[in-house]
PDB file of C-alpha atoms in Angstrom:
ATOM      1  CA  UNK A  64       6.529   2.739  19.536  1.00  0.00           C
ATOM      2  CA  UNK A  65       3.484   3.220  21.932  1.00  0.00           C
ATOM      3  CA  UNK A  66       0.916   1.105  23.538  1.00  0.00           C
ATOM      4  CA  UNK A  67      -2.993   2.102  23.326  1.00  0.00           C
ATOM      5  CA  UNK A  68      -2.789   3.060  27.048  1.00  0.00           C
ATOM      6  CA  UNK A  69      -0.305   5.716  26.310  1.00  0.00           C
ATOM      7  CA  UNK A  70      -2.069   7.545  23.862  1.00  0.00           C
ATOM      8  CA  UNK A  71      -5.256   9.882  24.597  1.00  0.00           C
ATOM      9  CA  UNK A  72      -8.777   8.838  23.423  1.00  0.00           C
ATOM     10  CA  UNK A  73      -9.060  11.528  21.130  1.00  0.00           C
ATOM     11  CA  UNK A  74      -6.193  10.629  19.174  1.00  0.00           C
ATOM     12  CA  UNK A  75      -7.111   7.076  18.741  1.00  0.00           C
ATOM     13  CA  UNK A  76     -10.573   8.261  17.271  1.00  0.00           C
ATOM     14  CA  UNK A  77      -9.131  10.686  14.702  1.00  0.00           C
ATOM     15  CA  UNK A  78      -6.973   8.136  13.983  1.00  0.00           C
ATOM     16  CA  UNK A  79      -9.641   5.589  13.163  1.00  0.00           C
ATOM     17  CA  UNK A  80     -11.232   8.379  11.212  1.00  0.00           C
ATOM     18  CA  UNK A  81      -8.166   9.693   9.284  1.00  0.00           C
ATOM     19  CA  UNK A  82      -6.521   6.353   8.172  1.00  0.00           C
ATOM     20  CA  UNK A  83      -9.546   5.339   6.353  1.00  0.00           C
ATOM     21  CA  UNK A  84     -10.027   8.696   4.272  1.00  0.00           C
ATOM     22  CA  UNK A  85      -6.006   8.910   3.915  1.00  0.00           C
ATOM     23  CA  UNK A  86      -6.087   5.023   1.963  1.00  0.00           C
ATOM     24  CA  UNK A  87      -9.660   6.501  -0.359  1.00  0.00           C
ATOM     25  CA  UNK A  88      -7.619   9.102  -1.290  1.00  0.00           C
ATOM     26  CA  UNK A  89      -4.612   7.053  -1.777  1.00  0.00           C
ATOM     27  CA  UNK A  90      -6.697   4.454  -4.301  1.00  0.00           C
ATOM     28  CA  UNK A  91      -8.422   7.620  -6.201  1.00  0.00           C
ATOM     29  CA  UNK A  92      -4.385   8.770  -7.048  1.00  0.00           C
ATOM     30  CA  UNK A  93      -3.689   5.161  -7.988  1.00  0.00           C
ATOM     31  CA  UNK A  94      -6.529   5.144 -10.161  1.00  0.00           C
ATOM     32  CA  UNK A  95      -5.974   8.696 -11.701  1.00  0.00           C
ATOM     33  CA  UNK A  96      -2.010   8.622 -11.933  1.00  0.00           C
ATOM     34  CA  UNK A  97      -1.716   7.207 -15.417  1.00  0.00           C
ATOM     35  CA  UNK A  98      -4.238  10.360 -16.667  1.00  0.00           C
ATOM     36  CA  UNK A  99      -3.738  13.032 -14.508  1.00  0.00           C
ATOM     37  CA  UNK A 100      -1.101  14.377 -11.771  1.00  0.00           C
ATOM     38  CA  UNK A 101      -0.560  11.486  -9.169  1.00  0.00           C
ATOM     39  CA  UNK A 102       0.031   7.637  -9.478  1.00  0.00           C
ATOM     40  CA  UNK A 103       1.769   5.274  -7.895  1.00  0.00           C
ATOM     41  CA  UNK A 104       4.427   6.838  -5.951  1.00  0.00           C
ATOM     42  CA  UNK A 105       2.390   9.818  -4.221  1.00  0.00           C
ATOM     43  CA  UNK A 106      -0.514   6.779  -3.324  1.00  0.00           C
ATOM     44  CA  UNK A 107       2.711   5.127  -1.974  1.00  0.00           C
ATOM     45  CA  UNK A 108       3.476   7.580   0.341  1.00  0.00           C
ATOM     46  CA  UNK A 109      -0.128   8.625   1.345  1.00  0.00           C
ATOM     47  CA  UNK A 110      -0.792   4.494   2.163  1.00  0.00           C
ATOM     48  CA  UNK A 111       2.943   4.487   3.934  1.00  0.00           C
ATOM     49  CA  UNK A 112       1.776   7.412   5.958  1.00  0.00           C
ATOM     50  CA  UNK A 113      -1.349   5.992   6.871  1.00  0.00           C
ATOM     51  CA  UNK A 114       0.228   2.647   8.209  1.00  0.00           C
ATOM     52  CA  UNK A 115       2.884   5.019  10.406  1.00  0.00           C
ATOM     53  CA  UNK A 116      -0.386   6.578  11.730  1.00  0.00           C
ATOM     54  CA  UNK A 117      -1.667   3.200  13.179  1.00  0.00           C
ATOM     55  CA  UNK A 118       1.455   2.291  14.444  1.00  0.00           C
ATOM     56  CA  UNK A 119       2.585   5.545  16.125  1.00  0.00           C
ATOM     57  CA  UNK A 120      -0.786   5.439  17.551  1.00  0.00           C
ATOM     58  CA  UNK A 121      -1.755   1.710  18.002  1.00  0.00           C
ATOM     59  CA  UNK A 122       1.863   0.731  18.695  1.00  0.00           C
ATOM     60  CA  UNK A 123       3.686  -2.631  16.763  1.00  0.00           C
ATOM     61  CA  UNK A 124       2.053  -5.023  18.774  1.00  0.00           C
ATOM     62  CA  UNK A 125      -1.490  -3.640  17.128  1.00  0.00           C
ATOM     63  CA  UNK A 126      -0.358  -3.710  13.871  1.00  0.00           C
ATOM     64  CA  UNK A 127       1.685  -7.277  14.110  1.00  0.00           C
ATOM     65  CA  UNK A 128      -1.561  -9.220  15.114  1.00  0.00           C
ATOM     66  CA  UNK A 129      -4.147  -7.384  13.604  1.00  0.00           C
ATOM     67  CA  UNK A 130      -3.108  -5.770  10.516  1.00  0.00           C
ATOM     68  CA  UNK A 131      -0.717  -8.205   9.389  1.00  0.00           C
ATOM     69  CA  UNK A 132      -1.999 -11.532  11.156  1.00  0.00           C
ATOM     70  CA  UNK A 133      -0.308 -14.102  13.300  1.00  0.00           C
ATOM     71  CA  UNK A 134       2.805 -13.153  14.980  1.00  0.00           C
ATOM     72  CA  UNK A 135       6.555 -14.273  14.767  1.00  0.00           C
ATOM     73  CA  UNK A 136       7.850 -16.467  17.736  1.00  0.00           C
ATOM     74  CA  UNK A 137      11.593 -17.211  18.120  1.00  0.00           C
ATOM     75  CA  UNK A 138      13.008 -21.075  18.468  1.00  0.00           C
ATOM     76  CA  UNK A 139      12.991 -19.879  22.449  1.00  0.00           C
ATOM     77  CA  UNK A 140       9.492 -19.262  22.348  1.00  0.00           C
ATOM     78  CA  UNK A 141       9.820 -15.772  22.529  1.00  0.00           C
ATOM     79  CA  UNK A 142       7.900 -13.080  20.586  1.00  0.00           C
ATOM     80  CA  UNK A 143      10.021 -11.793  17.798  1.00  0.00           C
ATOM     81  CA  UNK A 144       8.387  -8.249  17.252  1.00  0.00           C
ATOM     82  CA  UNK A 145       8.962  -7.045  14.509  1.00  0.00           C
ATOM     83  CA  UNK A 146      10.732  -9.567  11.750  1.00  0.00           C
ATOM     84  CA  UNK A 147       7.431 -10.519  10.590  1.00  0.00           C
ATOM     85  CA  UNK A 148       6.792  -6.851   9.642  1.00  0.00           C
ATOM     86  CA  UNK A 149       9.882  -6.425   7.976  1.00  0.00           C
ATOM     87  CA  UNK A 150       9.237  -9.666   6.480  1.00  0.00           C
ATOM     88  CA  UNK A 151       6.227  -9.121   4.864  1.00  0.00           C
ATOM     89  CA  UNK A 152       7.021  -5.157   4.016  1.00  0.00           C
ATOM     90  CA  UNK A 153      10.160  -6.936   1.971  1.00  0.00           C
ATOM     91  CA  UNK A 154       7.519  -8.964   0.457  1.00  0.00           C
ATOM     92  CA  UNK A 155       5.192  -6.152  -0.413  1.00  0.00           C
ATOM     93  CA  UNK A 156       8.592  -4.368  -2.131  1.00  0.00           C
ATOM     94  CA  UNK A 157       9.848  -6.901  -3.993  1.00  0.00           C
ATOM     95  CA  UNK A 158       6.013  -7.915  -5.749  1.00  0.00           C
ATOM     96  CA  UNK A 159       6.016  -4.299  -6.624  1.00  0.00           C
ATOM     97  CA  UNK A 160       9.743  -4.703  -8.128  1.00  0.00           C
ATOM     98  CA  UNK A 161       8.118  -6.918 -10.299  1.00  0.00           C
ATOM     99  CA  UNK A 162       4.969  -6.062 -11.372  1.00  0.00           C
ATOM    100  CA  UNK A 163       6.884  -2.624 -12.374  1.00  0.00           C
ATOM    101  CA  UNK A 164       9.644  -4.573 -14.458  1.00  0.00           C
ATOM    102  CA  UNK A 165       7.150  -6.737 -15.840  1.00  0.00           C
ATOM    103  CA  UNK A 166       4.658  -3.473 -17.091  1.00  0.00           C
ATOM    104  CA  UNK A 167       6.419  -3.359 -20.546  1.00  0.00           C
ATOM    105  CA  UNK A 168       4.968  -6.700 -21.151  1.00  0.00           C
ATOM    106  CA  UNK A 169       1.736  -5.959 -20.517  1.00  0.00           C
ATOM    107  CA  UNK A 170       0.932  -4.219 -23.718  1.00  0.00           C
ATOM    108  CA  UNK A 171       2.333  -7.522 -25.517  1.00  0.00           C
ATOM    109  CA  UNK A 172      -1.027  -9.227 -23.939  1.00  0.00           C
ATOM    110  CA  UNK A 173      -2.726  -6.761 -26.478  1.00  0.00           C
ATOM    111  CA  UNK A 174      -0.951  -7.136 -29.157  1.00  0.00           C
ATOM    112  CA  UNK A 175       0.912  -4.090 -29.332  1.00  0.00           C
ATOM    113  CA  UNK A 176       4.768  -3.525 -29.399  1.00  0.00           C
ATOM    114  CA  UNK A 177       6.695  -4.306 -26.187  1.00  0.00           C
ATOM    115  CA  UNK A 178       6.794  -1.083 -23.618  1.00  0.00           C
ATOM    116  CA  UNK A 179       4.212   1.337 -25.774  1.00  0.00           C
ATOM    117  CA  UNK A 180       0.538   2.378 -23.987  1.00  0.00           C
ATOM    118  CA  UNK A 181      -2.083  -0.575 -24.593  1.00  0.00           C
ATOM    119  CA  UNK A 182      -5.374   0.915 -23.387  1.00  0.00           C
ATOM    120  CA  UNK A 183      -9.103  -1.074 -22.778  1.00  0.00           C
ATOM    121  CA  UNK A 184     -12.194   0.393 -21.746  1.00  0.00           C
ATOM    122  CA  UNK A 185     -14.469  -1.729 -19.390  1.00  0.00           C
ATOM    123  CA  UNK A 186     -18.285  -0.210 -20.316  1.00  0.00           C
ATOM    124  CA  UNK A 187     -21.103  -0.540 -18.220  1.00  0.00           C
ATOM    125  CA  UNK A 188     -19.998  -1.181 -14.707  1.00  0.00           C
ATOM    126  CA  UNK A 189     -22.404   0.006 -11.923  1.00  0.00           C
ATOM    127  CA  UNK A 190     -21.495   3.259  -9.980  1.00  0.00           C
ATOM    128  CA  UNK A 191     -18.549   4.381 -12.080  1.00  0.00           C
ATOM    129  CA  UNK A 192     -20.209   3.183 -15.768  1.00  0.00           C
ATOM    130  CA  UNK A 193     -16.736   3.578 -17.986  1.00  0.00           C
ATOM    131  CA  UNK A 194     -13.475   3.170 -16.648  1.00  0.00           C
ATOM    132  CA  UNK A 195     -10.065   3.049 -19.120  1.00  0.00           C
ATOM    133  CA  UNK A 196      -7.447   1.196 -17.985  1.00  0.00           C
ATOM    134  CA  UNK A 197      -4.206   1.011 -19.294  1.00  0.00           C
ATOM    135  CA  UNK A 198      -0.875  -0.442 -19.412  1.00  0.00           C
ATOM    136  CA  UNK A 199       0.758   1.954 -17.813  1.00  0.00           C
ATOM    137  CA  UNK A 200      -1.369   1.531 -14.559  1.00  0.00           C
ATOM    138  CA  UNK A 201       0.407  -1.608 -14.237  1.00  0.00           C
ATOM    139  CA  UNK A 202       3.444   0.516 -13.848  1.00  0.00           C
ATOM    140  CA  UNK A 203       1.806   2.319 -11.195  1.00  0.00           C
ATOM    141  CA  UNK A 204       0.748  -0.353  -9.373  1.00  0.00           C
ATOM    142  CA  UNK A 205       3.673  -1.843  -9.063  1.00  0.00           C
ATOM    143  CA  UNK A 206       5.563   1.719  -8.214  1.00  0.00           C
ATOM    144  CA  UNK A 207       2.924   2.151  -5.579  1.00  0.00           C
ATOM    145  CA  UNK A 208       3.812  -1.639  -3.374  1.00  0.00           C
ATOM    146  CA  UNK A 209       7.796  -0.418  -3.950  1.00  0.00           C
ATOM    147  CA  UNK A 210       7.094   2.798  -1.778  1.00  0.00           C
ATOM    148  CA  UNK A 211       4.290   1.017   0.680  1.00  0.00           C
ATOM    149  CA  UNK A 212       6.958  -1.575   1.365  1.00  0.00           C
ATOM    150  CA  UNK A 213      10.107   0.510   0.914  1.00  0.00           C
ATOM    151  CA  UNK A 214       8.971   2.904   3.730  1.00  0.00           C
ATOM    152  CA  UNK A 215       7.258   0.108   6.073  1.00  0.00           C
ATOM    153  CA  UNK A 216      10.791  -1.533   6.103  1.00  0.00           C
ATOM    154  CA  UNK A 217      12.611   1.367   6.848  1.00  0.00           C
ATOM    155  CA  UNK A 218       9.861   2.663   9.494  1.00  0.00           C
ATOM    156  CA  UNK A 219       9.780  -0.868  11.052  1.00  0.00           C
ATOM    157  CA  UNK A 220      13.448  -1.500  11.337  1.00  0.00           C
ATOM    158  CA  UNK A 221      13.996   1.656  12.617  1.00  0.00           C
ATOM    159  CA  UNK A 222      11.160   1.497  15.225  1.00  0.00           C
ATOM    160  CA  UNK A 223      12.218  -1.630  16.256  1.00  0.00           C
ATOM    161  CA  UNK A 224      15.977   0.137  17.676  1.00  0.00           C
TER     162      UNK A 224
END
């Protein structure tokens, strides 16, 4: 969209302050959706939004070689901007297809019926003491890379016209 010279100082700071506070909050809904209003889909769209920050800011070229590294070159040697996004937002989408097809078989690995709530709690752990996870947070996980790379796709194919 835009190259760093086009945008103003000030909005390349608050970005660099904003897109780290907009993915904390993303990772505390991950972490509280299976409990509590939130999950996977609203972390999604806050980590989606954050990404569309950097590159309405940053422009593609910023987030082709330094967020997601390397960049794509054509057989003609020129830069393909853009496929390698696309590419790896696809990616992204289709792990997350999985992972959320796959969740009902997570509560198998506890040995409890197929597609029911398996839940273990991890004791002890420094900062946070007791966390609970459960199976369903593998649902949510995998909900949350289908909107992160559902979005990114869209966004990057249509900044790319």
């Amino acid at each position: 969209m835009s190259d760093e010279a086009d945008t103003t100082v000030i909005t390349r700071t608050v970005t660099r302050t904003v897109v780290p506070l907009i993915l904390v909050t993303a990772i505390a809904f991950l972490l509280q959706g299976h409990n509590l209003p939130g999950g996977g889909f609203i972390a999604g769209v806050m980590t989606a939004t954050a990404v569309a920050l950097i590159y309405v800011v940053f422009g593609q070229a910023f987030l082709e070689t330094d967020i997601i590294a390397g960049s794509a070159v054509g057989r003609d040697g020129t830069r393909e901007v853009g496929t390698r996004q696309v590419s790896a937002f696809l990616t992204v989408f289709a792990l997350g297809l999985t992972i959320a097809a796959g969740s009902g078989l997570v509560p198998i690995l506890f040995e409890a019926p197929f597609l029911t709530q398996a839940v273990v709690f991890v004791e002890h752990l420094p900062i946070v003491h007791d966390i609970e996870l459960t199976s369903a947070f593998a649902f949510d996980f995998g909900v949350y890379l289908v909107v992160v790379g559902a979005l990114l796709t869209v966004l990057a194919v249509v900044g790319a016209e």
